[in-house]
XYZ file of C-alpha atoms in Angstrom:
743
model
C -3.226 29.130 -11.105
C -6.053 29.156 -13.223
C -8.960 26.744 -13.561
C -7.180 24.454 -16.093
C -3.831 24.392 -14.548
C -5.996 23.201 -11.343
C -7.575 20.385 -13.020
C -4.391 19.457 -14.533
C -2.491 19.383 -11.219
C -5.503 17.683 -9.200
C -5.823 14.748 -12.014
C -2.127 14.243 -11.479
C -2.170 14.323 -7.840
C -5.046 11.895 -7.605
C -3.304 9.589 -10.243
C -0.191 9.621 -8.280
C -2.229 9.068 -4.959
C -3.696 5.698 -6.354
C -0.230 4.453 -7.797
C 2.726 6.249 -6.222
C 1.171 6.079 -2.705
C 1.515 2.120 -2.833
C 5.268 2.460 -2.581
C 6.848 1.135 0.637
C 3.551 -0.867 0.874
C 4.198 -3.464 -1.583
C 6.498 -2.273 -4.310
C 9.206 -1.668 -2.198
C 10.709 -4.893 -1.637
C 12.758 -5.984 1.212
C 14.581 -9.492 0.883
C 14.004 -11.928 3.541
C 17.499 -11.536 4.512
C 17.088 -7.789 5.063
C 14.184 -8.603 7.208
C 15.661 -10.994 9.271
C 18.744 -8.849 9.952
C 16.389 -5.944 10.828
C 14.835 -8.267 13.509
C 18.609 -8.994 14.826
C 19.265 -5.463 15.101
C 15.951 -4.894 16.802
C 16.852 -7.575 19.425
C 20.140 -6.101 20.090
C 18.446 -2.735 20.742
C 15.988 -4.107 23.336
C 18.510 -6.291 25.013
C 19.184 -10.066 25.642
C 15.960 -11.411 25.936
C 15.006 -11.976 21.965
C 18.889 -13.288 21.668
C 18.271 -15.879 24.552
C 15.042 -17.194 22.901
C 16.986 -17.496 19.624
C 19.782 -19.472 21.568
C 17.221 -21.813 23.343
C 15.496 -22.513 19.828
C 18.709 -23.251 18.429
C 19.695 -25.372 21.237
C 16.396 -27.505 21.067
C 17.121 -27.841 17.197
C 20.348 -29.600 18.251
C 18.514 -31.893 20.520
C 20.383 -31.122 23.446
C 24.050 -31.148 22.228
C 25.476 -29.520 25.325
C 28.934 -28.677 23.482
C 27.191 -26.682 20.826
C 25.034 -24.825 23.318
C 28.214 -23.723 25.149
C 29.525 -22.556 21.590
C 26.753 -20.508 20.553
C 25.572 -19.105 23.974
C 25.431 -15.408 23.669
C 27.101 -15.382 20.064
C 25.752 -12.413 18.105
C 24.865 -13.320 14.365
C 27.545 -11.987 12.249
C 26.793 -9.930 9.518
C 29.518 -9.543 6.715
C 27.171 -7.632 4.132
C 27.776 -8.046 0.294
C 31.162 -8.180 -1.318
C 32.273 -4.698 -2.127
C 33.297 -6.108 -5.799
C 29.655 -7.859 -6.312
C 28.594 -7.153 -9.635
C 25.087 -6.690 -11.047
C 23.914 -5.842 -14.460
C 25.934 -3.787 -16.726
C 24.602 -0.315 -17.671
C 22.349 -0.430 -20.679
C 20.192 2.001 -22.796
C 17.237 -0.273 -22.104
C 14.983 -0.287 -19.024
C 15.634 -3.124 -17.031
C 17.773 -4.547 -20.284
C 14.310 -5.147 -21.785
C 15.205 -4.592 -25.438
C 12.658 -3.674 -28.430
C 14.409 -5.865 -30.828
C 11.413 -8.489 -31.177
C 9.092 -5.518 -31.178
C 6.917 -4.089 -34.083
C 7.648 -0.544 -34.864
C 4.925 1.928 -34.937
C 5.262 5.527 -36.599
C 3.864 8.242 -33.939
C 2.904 10.398 -37.236
C 0.299 7.771 -38.167
C -1.674 8.431 -35.567
C -2.287 12.004 -35.702
C -3.665 14.813 -37.640
C -1.286 17.222 -39.836
C -1.813 20.158 -37.385
C -0.218 17.990 -34.402
C 2.515 16.829 -36.606
C 3.641 20.331 -37.653
C 3.536 21.698 -34.091
C 5.182 18.860 -32.521
C 7.676 16.898 -34.624
C 11.070 17.488 -34.197
C 12.933 16.963 -37.501
C 16.213 17.815 -36.437
C 16.345 14.730 -33.943
C 17.361 11.412 -34.715
C 16.742 8.016 -32.847
C 19.355 5.946 -31.584
C 20.420 3.157 -33.975
C 19.928 0.449 -31.325
C 15.949 0.514 -31.277
C 13.539 -0.686 -33.849
C 11.417 2.318 -33.840
C 11.356 4.546 -36.732
C 9.237 7.524 -37.829
C 8.528 11.066 -36.341
C 9.752 12.260 -33.114
C 7.586 14.315 -30.847
C 8.877 17.320 -28.693
C 6.740 18.432 -25.946
C 7.018 21.097 -23.186
C 4.125 22.027 -20.515
C 1.586 20.197 -22.786
C -0.091 16.687 -23.498
C -0.974 15.139 -26.880
C -3.523 12.844 -27.175
C -3.077 10.679 -30.682
C -6.531 10.739 -32.350
C -6.053 7.191 -33.927
C -5.953 3.796 -32.257
C -2.423 2.302 -32.219
C -3.865 -1.020 -33.086
C -7.019 -2.317 -35.170
C -10.064 -3.710 -33.323
C -9.142 -7.040 -35.059
C -5.586 -6.873 -33.807
C -6.487 -6.048 -30.153
C -9.292 -8.831 -30.215
C -6.502 -11.404 -31.006
C -4.343 -10.163 -27.956
C -7.355 -10.692 -25.442
C -6.106 -12.250 -22.154
C -2.700 -11.312 -23.056
C -0.168 -8.615 -22.413
C 1.206 -6.073 -24.695
C 4.504 -4.284 -24.048
C 4.932 -1.069 -25.398
C 8.453 0.647 -25.949
C 9.321 4.182 -26.527
C 12.437 6.268 -26.494
C 12.671 9.158 -24.537
C 15.108 12.040 -24.444
C 15.136 15.290 -21.920
C 16.541 18.749 -22.012
C 16.042 20.485 -18.530
C 12.580 18.939 -18.212
C 10.456 19.782 -15.341
C 13.705 20.666 -13.108
C 11.752 23.053 -10.719
C 8.387 21.189 -10.820
C 6.853 18.021 -9.297
C 8.634 14.573 -10.122
C 5.597 12.646 -10.780
C 2.914 15.075 -12.227
C 5.710 16.895 -14.694
C 8.368 14.158 -15.484
C 7.436 12.909 -19.380
C 4.782 10.066 -19.132
C 2.456 7.910 -21.191
C -0.967 6.712 -20.788
C -2.822 3.950 -22.812
C -6.577 3.764 -22.750
C -8.670 0.943 -24.354
C -11.957 1.959 -25.486
C -14.755 -0.324 -26.085
C -17.894 -0.193 -28.693
C -19.789 1.956 -26.484
C -16.883 4.411 -25.637
C -15.965 3.283 -22.293
C -12.482 3.361 -21.309
C -12.388 -0.615 -20.128
C -8.721 -0.745 -19.317
C -5.806 1.962 -18.656
C -2.068 1.784 -18.340
C 0.130 4.367 -16.974
C 3.772 4.484 -17.333
C 5.419 4.321 -13.966
C 9.017 5.744 -15.022
C 9.540 9.366 -14.197
C 13.070 10.518 -15.546
C 13.252 14.517 -15.556
C 16.237 16.857 -16.278
C 18.595 16.301 -19.045
C 19.355 12.662 -20.107
C 20.303 11.020 -23.502
C 17.946 8.545 -25.495
C 16.588 5.880 -23.367
C 14.288 2.991 -24.069
C 11.177 2.689 -21.669
C 8.498 0.074 -21.723
C 5.038 -0.015 -20.147
C 2.728 -3.196 -20.374
C -1.078 -3.109 -21.194
C -3.237 -5.993 -20.048
C -5.957 -6.631 -22.634
C -9.092 -7.984 -20.895
C -10.307 -11.517 -22.072
C -14.014 -10.224 -22.083
C -13.423 -7.293 -24.415
C -14.463 -7.575 -28.011
C -13.999 -4.717 -30.439
C -15.908 -4.010 -33.475
C -14.043 -1.529 -36.392
C -17.609 -0.055 -37.027
C -18.415 1.096 -33.525
C -18.114 4.945 -32.905
C -18.765 6.649 -29.514
C -18.324 9.747 -27.729
C -15.647 9.436 -24.919
C -14.042 11.526 -22.300
C -10.991 13.157 -23.768
C -9.322 13.611 -20.435
C -9.603 10.357 -18.427
C -7.382 11.588 -15.902
C -10.028 13.919 -14.675
C -12.351 10.690 -14.609
C -10.397 9.460 -11.817
C -11.904 12.681 -10.064
C -15.177 11.618 -11.168
C -15.467 15.208 -12.989
C -17.297 16.061 -16.419
C -14.853 16.996 -19.136
C -14.534 17.486 -22.826
C -15.479 14.651 -25.207
C -14.658 13.551 -28.508
C -15.845 10.951 -31.252
C -13.525 8.193 -31.378
C -13.516 4.609 -32.640
C -13.223 1.449 -30.528
C -9.452 0.908 -30.097
C -6.245 1.512 -28.059
C -5.203 5.247 -27.662
C -2.100 6.816 -26.572
C -1.528 9.928 -24.797
C 1.870 11.719 -24.390
C 2.735 13.908 -21.250
C 5.187 16.639 -20.308
C 3.702 19.224 -18.178
C 6.984 20.269 -16.929
C 9.333 23.106 -18.355
C 12.112 22.033 -20.825
C 11.782 19.897 -23.731
C 10.727 15.970 -23.725
C 11.227 14.014 -26.842
C 9.300 10.716 -27.696
C 9.982 8.377 -30.557
C 10.557 4.836 -31.664
C 7.286 3.718 -30.546
C 7.001 -0.183 -30.854
C 4.958 -3.165 -29.429
C 5.230 -6.794 -28.786
C 3.232 -9.787 -26.929
C 4.835 -11.121 -23.905
C 4.361 -13.583 -21.548
C 3.330 -13.272 -17.794
C 6.814 -14.595 -17.206
C 8.482 -12.135 -19.180
C 6.250 -9.481 -17.579
C 7.857 -10.265 -14.137
C 11.050 -8.146 -13.354
C 13.990 -10.345 -13.457
C 16.643 -10.439 -10.571
C 19.185 -10.208 -13.096
C 18.005 -6.495 -13.979
C 19.680 -5.265 -10.589
C 21.759 -2.505 -11.910
C 25.558 -2.664 -11.120
C 26.053 1.055 -10.931
C 23.326 2.012 -8.254
C 22.087 -1.678 -7.182
C 18.772 -0.748 -8.042
C 15.938 -1.915 -10.306
C 15.076 1.665 -11.424
C 14.256 2.213 -15.293
C 17.059 4.598 -15.779
C 19.519 4.170 -13.011
C 22.045 6.809 -14.086
C 19.496 9.874 -13.975
C 16.700 8.726 -11.975
C 16.101 10.340 -8.848
C 16.084 8.756 -5.443
C 12.180 8.003 -5.180
C 12.425 6.064 -8.629
C 15.357 4.420 -7.526
C 13.401 2.910 -4.651
C 10.026 2.544 -6.518
C 10.840 -0.719 -8.213
C 12.314 -2.203 -5.158
C 15.713 -2.717 -3.571
C 18.089 -5.692 -3.277
C 20.588 -6.752 -0.726
C 22.994 -8.888 -2.969
C 24.859 -5.731 -3.966
C 26.341 -2.916 -1.828
C 23.598 0.053 -2.100
C 25.957 2.238 -4.511
C 22.874 4.503 -5.398
C 23.731 5.960 -1.782
C 26.532 7.619 -3.272
C 24.552 9.331 -5.816
C 24.292 9.637 -9.704
C 23.733 12.286 -12.103
C 20.554 13.606 -10.508
C 21.868 13.982 -7.039
C 25.112 13.722 -4.897
C 26.309 11.368 -1.958
C 23.094 10.749 0.472
C 25.962 9.569 3.051
C 27.473 12.786 3.701
C 25.649 15.988 5.829
C 26.227 18.140 2.785
C 24.685 15.607 0.421
C 21.649 14.950 2.648
C 21.195 19.037 3.131
C 21.366 19.173 -0.512
C 18.771 16.789 -1.044
C 16.484 17.952 1.486
C 16.320 21.249 0.234
C 15.154 20.199 -2.987
C 13.160 17.346 -1.843
C 10.959 19.143 0.766
C 9.300 21.118 -1.785
C 8.057 17.962 -3.621
C 5.065 16.010 -2.497
C 6.210 12.775 -4.320
C 9.792 13.130 -3.038
C 8.648 13.499 0.458
C 6.452 10.606 0.293
C 8.729 8.104 -1.565
C 12.133 9.508 -0.823
C 12.437 11.657 2.419
C 10.373 9.083 4.098
C 12.395 6.264 3.400
C 15.668 7.835 4.527
C 15.560 6.428 8.115
C 14.928 2.836 6.711
C 17.762 3.276 4.588
C 20.136 4.527 7.110
C 19.256 1.536 9.504
C 19.148 -1.228 6.846
C 22.287 0.132 5.228
C 24.097 0.239 8.506
C 22.794 -2.965 9.873
C 23.559 -5.174 6.731
C 26.557 -3.302 5.970
C 25.483 -2.401 2.469
C 27.555 0.958 2.562
C 30.837 2.125 4.036
C 28.645 4.059 6.583
C 27.303 7.523 6.986
C 28.983 10.868 8.101
C 28.934 11.219 11.821
C 25.715 13.494 12.627
C 23.651 12.551 9.516
C 20.638 11.211 11.405
C 20.529 14.009 13.920
C 20.801 16.551 10.641
C 17.938 14.777 9.053
C 15.859 14.956 12.230
C 16.347 18.640 12.774
C 15.596 19.442 9.353
C 12.329 17.497 9.420
C 11.249 18.910 12.667
C 12.015 22.285 11.642
C 9.983 21.821 8.497
C 6.816 20.913 10.500
C 4.395 23.670 10.726
C 3.823 24.803 14.345
C 0.430 26.204 13.624
C -1.036 22.963 11.566
C 1.307 20.418 12.871
C 1.775 19.180 9.310
C 4.249 19.531 6.490
C 3.617 21.984 4.066
C 4.202 21.848 0.208
C 3.929 24.980 -1.884
C 2.413 26.815 1.077
C -0.297 24.296 1.918
C -0.398 21.613 4.384
C 0.003 18.489 2.616
C -2.013 15.269 3.809
C -0.382 12.487 2.378
C 3.119 13.709 2.613
C 2.602 14.297 6.351
C 1.394 10.646 6.883
C 4.274 9.501 5.189
C 6.611 11.210 7.294
C 4.777 10.346 10.403
C 4.892 6.598 9.334
C 8.402 6.451 8.147
C 10.676 8.856 10.097
C 8.733 9.238 13.526
C 7.390 5.890 14.440
C 10.169 4.260 16.613
C 7.180 2.135 17.569
C 3.795 0.766 15.986
C 0.417 2.364 16.778
C -0.826 1.341 20.373
C -3.540 -0.965 20.735
C -4.889 -2.049 24.220
C -4.891 -5.751 23.643
C -1.369 -5.742 22.088
C 2.181 -4.734 22.769
C 3.441 -1.860 20.033
C 5.971 -3.368 17.978
C 9.233 -1.493 17.965
C 10.257 0.067 14.522
C 13.659 1.667 14.892
C 14.067 1.770 11.015
C 11.102 3.933 10.881
C 12.466 6.497 13.399
C 15.421 9.212 13.941
C 15.871 8.382 17.560
C 14.219 5.934 20.026
C 12.555 9.060 21.488
C 11.812 10.455 18.272
C 7.956 10.464 18.199
C 5.646 12.565 16.488
C 5.275 16.118 17.882
C 2.646 18.497 18.061
C -0.138 16.038 18.410
C -3.002 18.549 19.401
C -2.173 20.723 16.207
C -2.399 17.891 13.908
C -5.418 16.394 15.205
C -7.291 19.880 15.342
C -6.030 20.645 11.627
C -7.351 17.048 10.516
C -10.595 17.590 12.022
C -11.398 20.827 10.279
C -10.936 19.263 6.960
C -13.500 16.289 7.369
C -15.897 15.742 4.781
C -19.207 14.405 5.841
C -17.910 14.727 9.444
C -15.888 11.308 8.975
C -13.666 11.415 5.936
C -11.143 13.357 3.612
C -10.450 13.873 0.111
C -7.530 15.188 -2.166
C -8.640 18.746 -1.950
C -7.921 18.830 2.037
C -6.498 22.377 2.719
C -7.324 23.353 -0.388
C -9.452 26.586 -0.907
C -13.194 26.456 -0.670
C -13.806 27.506 -4.330
C -11.930 24.768 -5.591
C -13.497 22.306 -2.977
C -17.006 23.369 -3.986
C -15.874 23.283 -7.855
C -14.960 19.493 -7.787
C -17.437 18.249 -5.386
C -17.756 19.187 -1.770
C -19.237 15.825 -0.687
C -16.509 13.665 -2.630
C -14.481 11.343 -0.529
C -11.497 9.129 -1.035
C -10.000 6.252 0.906
C -6.158 7.138 0.513
C -6.556 10.626 2.123
C -9.100 9.101 4.637
C -6.363 6.533 5.444
C -3.663 8.767 5.833
C -5.728 10.986 8.105
C -6.509 8.272 10.316
C -2.851 7.174 10.429
C -1.984 10.711 11.599
C -4.626 10.830 13.936
C -3.569 7.423 15.458
C 0.028 8.690 15.638
C -0.927 12.116 17.179
C -3.106 10.748 19.800
C -0.735 8.211 20.922
C 1.869 11.251 22.068
C -1.074 12.740 24.292
C -2.312 11.679 27.717
C -5.545 10.043 27.757
C -7.081 12.781 29.641
C -6.263 15.349 27.003
C -9.539 16.581 25.106
C -7.729 16.027 21.670
C -6.942 12.415 22.752
C -10.878 11.713 22.880
C -11.440 13.963 19.569
C -8.858 11.584 17.833
C -10.449 8.486 19.175
C -13.973 9.574 18.185
C -12.599 10.568 14.643
C -11.016 7.351 14.014
C -13.986 5.485 14.784
C -16.241 7.637 12.699
C -13.941 7.198 9.547
C -13.916 3.390 9.994
C -17.694 3.355 9.879
C -17.710 5.584 6.926
C -15.345 3.673 5.058
C -16.807 0.204 5.667
C -20.063 1.937 4.352
C -18.689 3.829 1.537
C -15.480 2.143 0.282
C -16.122 -1.610 0.781
C -17.668 -3.384 -2.128
C -18.289 -6.829 -3.376
C -16.583 -8.269 -6.478
C -18.048 -11.675 -7.063
C -17.293 -13.586 -3.983
C -14.312 -11.074 -2.902
C -14.482 -8.324 -0.450
C -12.629 -5.617 -2.089
C -12.595 -1.543 -1.836
C -12.707 1.443 -3.905
C -10.907 4.548 -4.077
C -13.654 7.148 -3.752
C -17.532 7.144 -2.801
C -18.355 8.065 -6.263
C -16.740 5.035 -8.039
C -18.160 1.448 -8.538
C -14.931 -0.396 -9.261
C -12.132 -1.956 -7.303
C -9.220 0.391 -6.566
C -6.351 0.512 -8.698
C -3.913 0.108 -5.709
C -4.545 -2.095 -2.894
C -3.196 0.481 -0.244
C -5.549 2.425 2.171
C -8.047 0.016 3.377
C -5.965 -2.425 5.503
C -3.880 0.640 6.988
C -7.128 2.366 8.051
C -8.350 -1.082 9.852
C -4.780 -1.586 11.353
C -5.054 2.077 12.875
C -8.321 1.983 14.214
C -9.142 0.099 17.515
C -12.231 -1.572 16.341
C -10.710 -5.240 16.661
C -9.666 -4.598 20.120
C -11.514 -6.221 22.896
C -13.655 -3.533 24.165
C -16.394 -4.701 26.729
C -19.586 -2.525 26.709
C -21.792 -3.568 29.801
C -24.550 -1.710 28.037
C -24.968 -3.847 24.969
C -27.695 -6.226 25.211
C -26.568 -9.840 26.185
C -27.339 -12.401 23.167
C -29.557 -15.445 23.878
C -27.872 -18.412 22.406
C -28.328 -22.008 22.532
C -25.528 -24.484 22.421
C -25.733 -28.339 22.419
C -22.418 -30.345 22.752
C -21.169 -33.544 21.327
C -18.086 -35.688 20.831
C -16.516 -37.183 17.939
C -13.316 -38.668 17.789
C -11.645 -36.663 20.792
C -12.926 -33.481 18.912
C -16.064 -31.721 20.522
C -18.847 -30.475 18.181
C -21.027 -27.685 19.231
C -24.190 -26.999 17.596
C -25.128 -23.135 18.258
C -28.081 -21.397 17.535
C -28.703 -17.662 17.812
C -32.304 -17.321 16.672
C -33.591 -14.027 17.264
C -30.623 -11.365 17.102
C -30.770 -8.473 19.494
C -30.947 -5.185 18.409
C -27.685 -3.545 18.742
C -25.750 -6.580 17.985
C -24.603 -7.723 14.610
C -22.690 -10.968 15.488
C -22.013 -13.389 18.158
C -18.541 -14.914 18.528
C -17.969 -18.204 20.334
C -15.009 -19.149 22.250
C -13.550 -22.812 23.912
C -11.150 -23.088 26.686
C -10.345 -25.197 29.431
C -12.765 -24.910 32.517
C -9.787 -23.414 34.761
C -9.159 -20.756 31.924
C -9.927 -17.116 33.078
C -12.547 -16.056 30.409
C -11.547 -12.476 30.598
C -8.375 -13.539 28.862
C -10.020 -15.211 25.708
C -8.524 -13.973 22.532
C -8.698 -14.567 18.958
C -6.825 -18.010 19.256
C -9.696 -19.340 21.316
C -12.051 -18.382 18.634
C -14.130 -21.409 17.180
C -16.921 -19.704 15.243
C -18.871 -16.697 14.316
C -22.638 -16.312 13.973
C -23.662 -13.450 11.938
C -26.937 -11.848 10.845
C -27.957 -13.242 7.558
C -27.594 -11.369 4.227
C -25.559 -8.523 6.567
C -24.204 -5.987 4.388
C -20.354 -4.917 5.409
C -21.503 -2.536 7.916
C -23.584 -5.193 9.935
C -20.906 -7.886 9.950
C -18.593 -8.817 12.647
C -15.720 -6.345 12.136
C -13.250 -9.273 12.650
C -14.770 -11.283 10.177
C -15.075 -8.405 7.684
C -11.463 -7.462 8.061
C -10.517 -11.031 7.537
C -12.597 -11.127 4.433
C -11.066 -7.953 2.948
C -7.462 -9.185 3.676
C -8.415 -12.360 1.531
C -9.890 -10.414 -1.192
C -6.493 -8.222 -1.291
C -4.789 -11.513 -1.541
C -6.691 -13.002 -4.061
C -7.125 -9.639 -6.396
C -4.157 -7.861 -5.894
C -1.775 -10.451 -4.839
C -0.859 -8.754 -1.621
C -0.625 -9.839 1.844
C -0.959 -8.055 5.416
C 2.751 -7.871 5.745
C 3.118 -6.431 2.298
C 0.690 -3.556 3.330
C 2.368 -2.923 6.686
C -0.851 -3.894 8.815
C 1.236 -5.449 11.747
C -1.793 -5.601 14.004
C -3.947 -7.250 12.061
C -1.529 -9.663 10.770
C -1.049 -10.926 14.517
C -4.677 -11.010 14.848
C -5.415 -13.196 12.069
C -2.264 -15.487 12.649
C -3.713 -16.447 15.946
C -7.288 -16.868 14.891
C -8.172 -20.332 16.465
C -4.594 -21.666 16.533
C -5.427 -24.120 19.139
C -7.472 -25.946 16.833
C -5.272 -25.742 13.688
C -5.814 -22.279 12.473
C -8.416 -20.156 10.137
C -9.780 -23.192 8.300
C -11.261 -24.614 11.515
C -12.958 -21.224 12.476
C -16.745 -21.966 11.089
C -18.957 -18.790 9.945
C -22.407 -19.152 10.202
C -25.747 -17.105 10.043
C -28.490 -16.610 12.719
C -32.054 -18.432 12.684
C -33.417 -21.527 13.847
C -30.858 -23.773 12.040
C -27.884 -24.534 14.166
C -24.238 -23.706 13.448
C -22.117 -26.710 14.006
C -18.724 -25.649 15.106
C -15.243 -27.587 16.028
C -14.560 -27.656 19.957
C -10.948 -27.686 20.944
C -9.637 -31.054 22.416
C -7.703 -30.670 25.760
C -4.709 -31.868 23.772
C -4.909 -28.576 21.925
C -4.141 -26.686 24.783
C -1.033 -28.610 25.756
C -2.389 -31.366 28.127
C -0.991 -34.821 27.918
C -3.151 -37.493 26.260
C -3.551 -39.733 29.739
C -5.026 -36.493 31.510
C -7.155 -35.403 28.603
C -10.178 -37.022 29.579
C -10.558 -35.356 32.816
C -10.180 -31.779 31.476
C -13.548 -30.196 30.671
C -13.513 -27.865 27.917
C -16.065 -24.846 28.095
C -17.864 -22.769 25.455
C -18.250 -19.057 25.799
C -20.243 -16.578 23.864
C -19.935 -12.709 23.382
C -22.264 -10.415 21.360
C -20.558 -8.025 18.896
C -21.715 -4.386 17.963
C -20.970 -3.033 14.465
C -18.252 -0.935 16.137
C -16.351 -4.044 17.534
C -17.406 -3.390 21.037
C -18.526 -6.773 22.657
C -20.453 -8.062 25.730
C -19.185 -9.473 28.686
C -18.399 -13.337 28.198
C -21.479 -15.668 28.709
C -20.636 -19.174 29.787
C -22.865 -21.823 27.561
C -24.374 -24.385 29.547
C -25.148 -27.344 27.158
C -26.039 -30.816 27.295
C -23.377 -33.603 26.077
C -24.286 -36.319 23.833
C -22.079 -39.316 22.981
């Protein structure tokens, strides 16, 4: 493969990393009903303990109705599943049923040169009469075409500031990319908004991926026009020609363009892809949201082109449990996945494609468990799960412990398989019981194998001794060409996940166990220093150490923090004890504590304050007893309390990307934050302050908050404790704070 081909491949790889890796962490939507039933299935596997608790809760809600208790005791929740005759949206030539009937047509021939038209226009092709689009039809094969003129004038773009533009395009394929990679080589589009200085200030990439042979189909992609952009029709600047390579931070060819909105057409795979019928319209935010009514009847998915899309795209836009999962019986692109023969045929193709592995193969155990539990399909052929396990274990390379694609270990694909297929339980943490996750495994004993090989392979590919990038396991020449010191969050998060999963399969005395622990801690410290950034008042993260803007996708950081043991209660007796003064006072039954950490000790980044009844064992203090944190003033992220930093990052993800810890599968962090100061009403009562002479006032729990009756509350003393915190999350032994009480 020549240098130009490598650039194209790696650009696609990085773009896919930023967007496609988020599937299963946000875009793969599980309905509330499905999640509830998974919990029921889990409780049945674990025994009757959970079911008894459910029965007890039901009895309490019935206020002691003995007859109802007798009727419900031991009765499992019946799952009927959707009706086999349930109907969804009928087949349509439009993506999600969104037509271009109100759109304004744009002729592709108007935005490029005569030379491009001569080499790419397919005069023999005719657009479907359904669409509003007219004009030239382009035919591409193993190439890309960047249109030289802006689709809209600067004045038209200025009128759309703060709004959403939806662009429709009709596509047709003839044996497109059938032997290539689905994400990188299927027909695609990219929109780039260029400002007066030649900077690309907004990008939109098409998220539909249909290949093979398929008839004309109308797809759409949405472009958000920033509110703060103002374009001038006279501005001309040199800009990057290949913005895909800008994602890699690489120098590329430049061209002169006016400020405007530019379109690039991609068809890197073999065969022929036809583009035509381009049009656009303004839409509202409400129209931008995917309607539940777009659920396709034939496949029960929200896929862009359900009859022809492959499994990853059938899952990409989310699933629903209102209809039977008919996609499991196949479509024009693949056969039935419920049969052993169909599964084997799919795996023979999919295990060669990193996108299929990440977004198709890795989801198979989840599909199997959920479909069976919720009765979303007639069932799977006997031996199906065993066949899947055998094929995946056989595909794991015995020398590296990883799964290979095109002859080389693939970091992201291996992490996806480890998480989705070899995780009967969550990552082990010393202060929590790992949750059972049978939907992410092919058997109760189906943990990841070859742990030592995985750890050793990953450690050899580290950059700066702590992180990873997209060039892991590539040739030394290629790494040097694209920047040996470049690091990226998503490969680093994937490596940390693999290290944690591999470590959990080894005995603690194994040397590789210790090596994995040290590598995870180093990766955490590196990520905090190199990937975290402030955007106004929000704590966010970026994709690489060479960028300065928030990541396109929220995936990566919270998964890395979730796998690390930084937030575990790990006492280090060698840390200096913090000198903290505390003065207590009472107000309306809820005490106050004025805390001063005047001179922060070297080696400590914060002091945590806890409150609990005097007879409570301080060794058992946890986040639910936490009443406040005092940190160093103006501390950078690496010098903040790791617990508070993680909480700030979670809040940033919620506000900036609109995702929660549950969306990002950070179950350990979710549990940590759910119990923060629970005895005093939740995180809103947790006080964060800074060190210095000025006291930080914190609420101290009333005895009533710990379950004591009101008549005995006056006799129950509440004690306040402090621990010092290091940047790596280690804490000092618990220090009781003696304080004078004021009335």
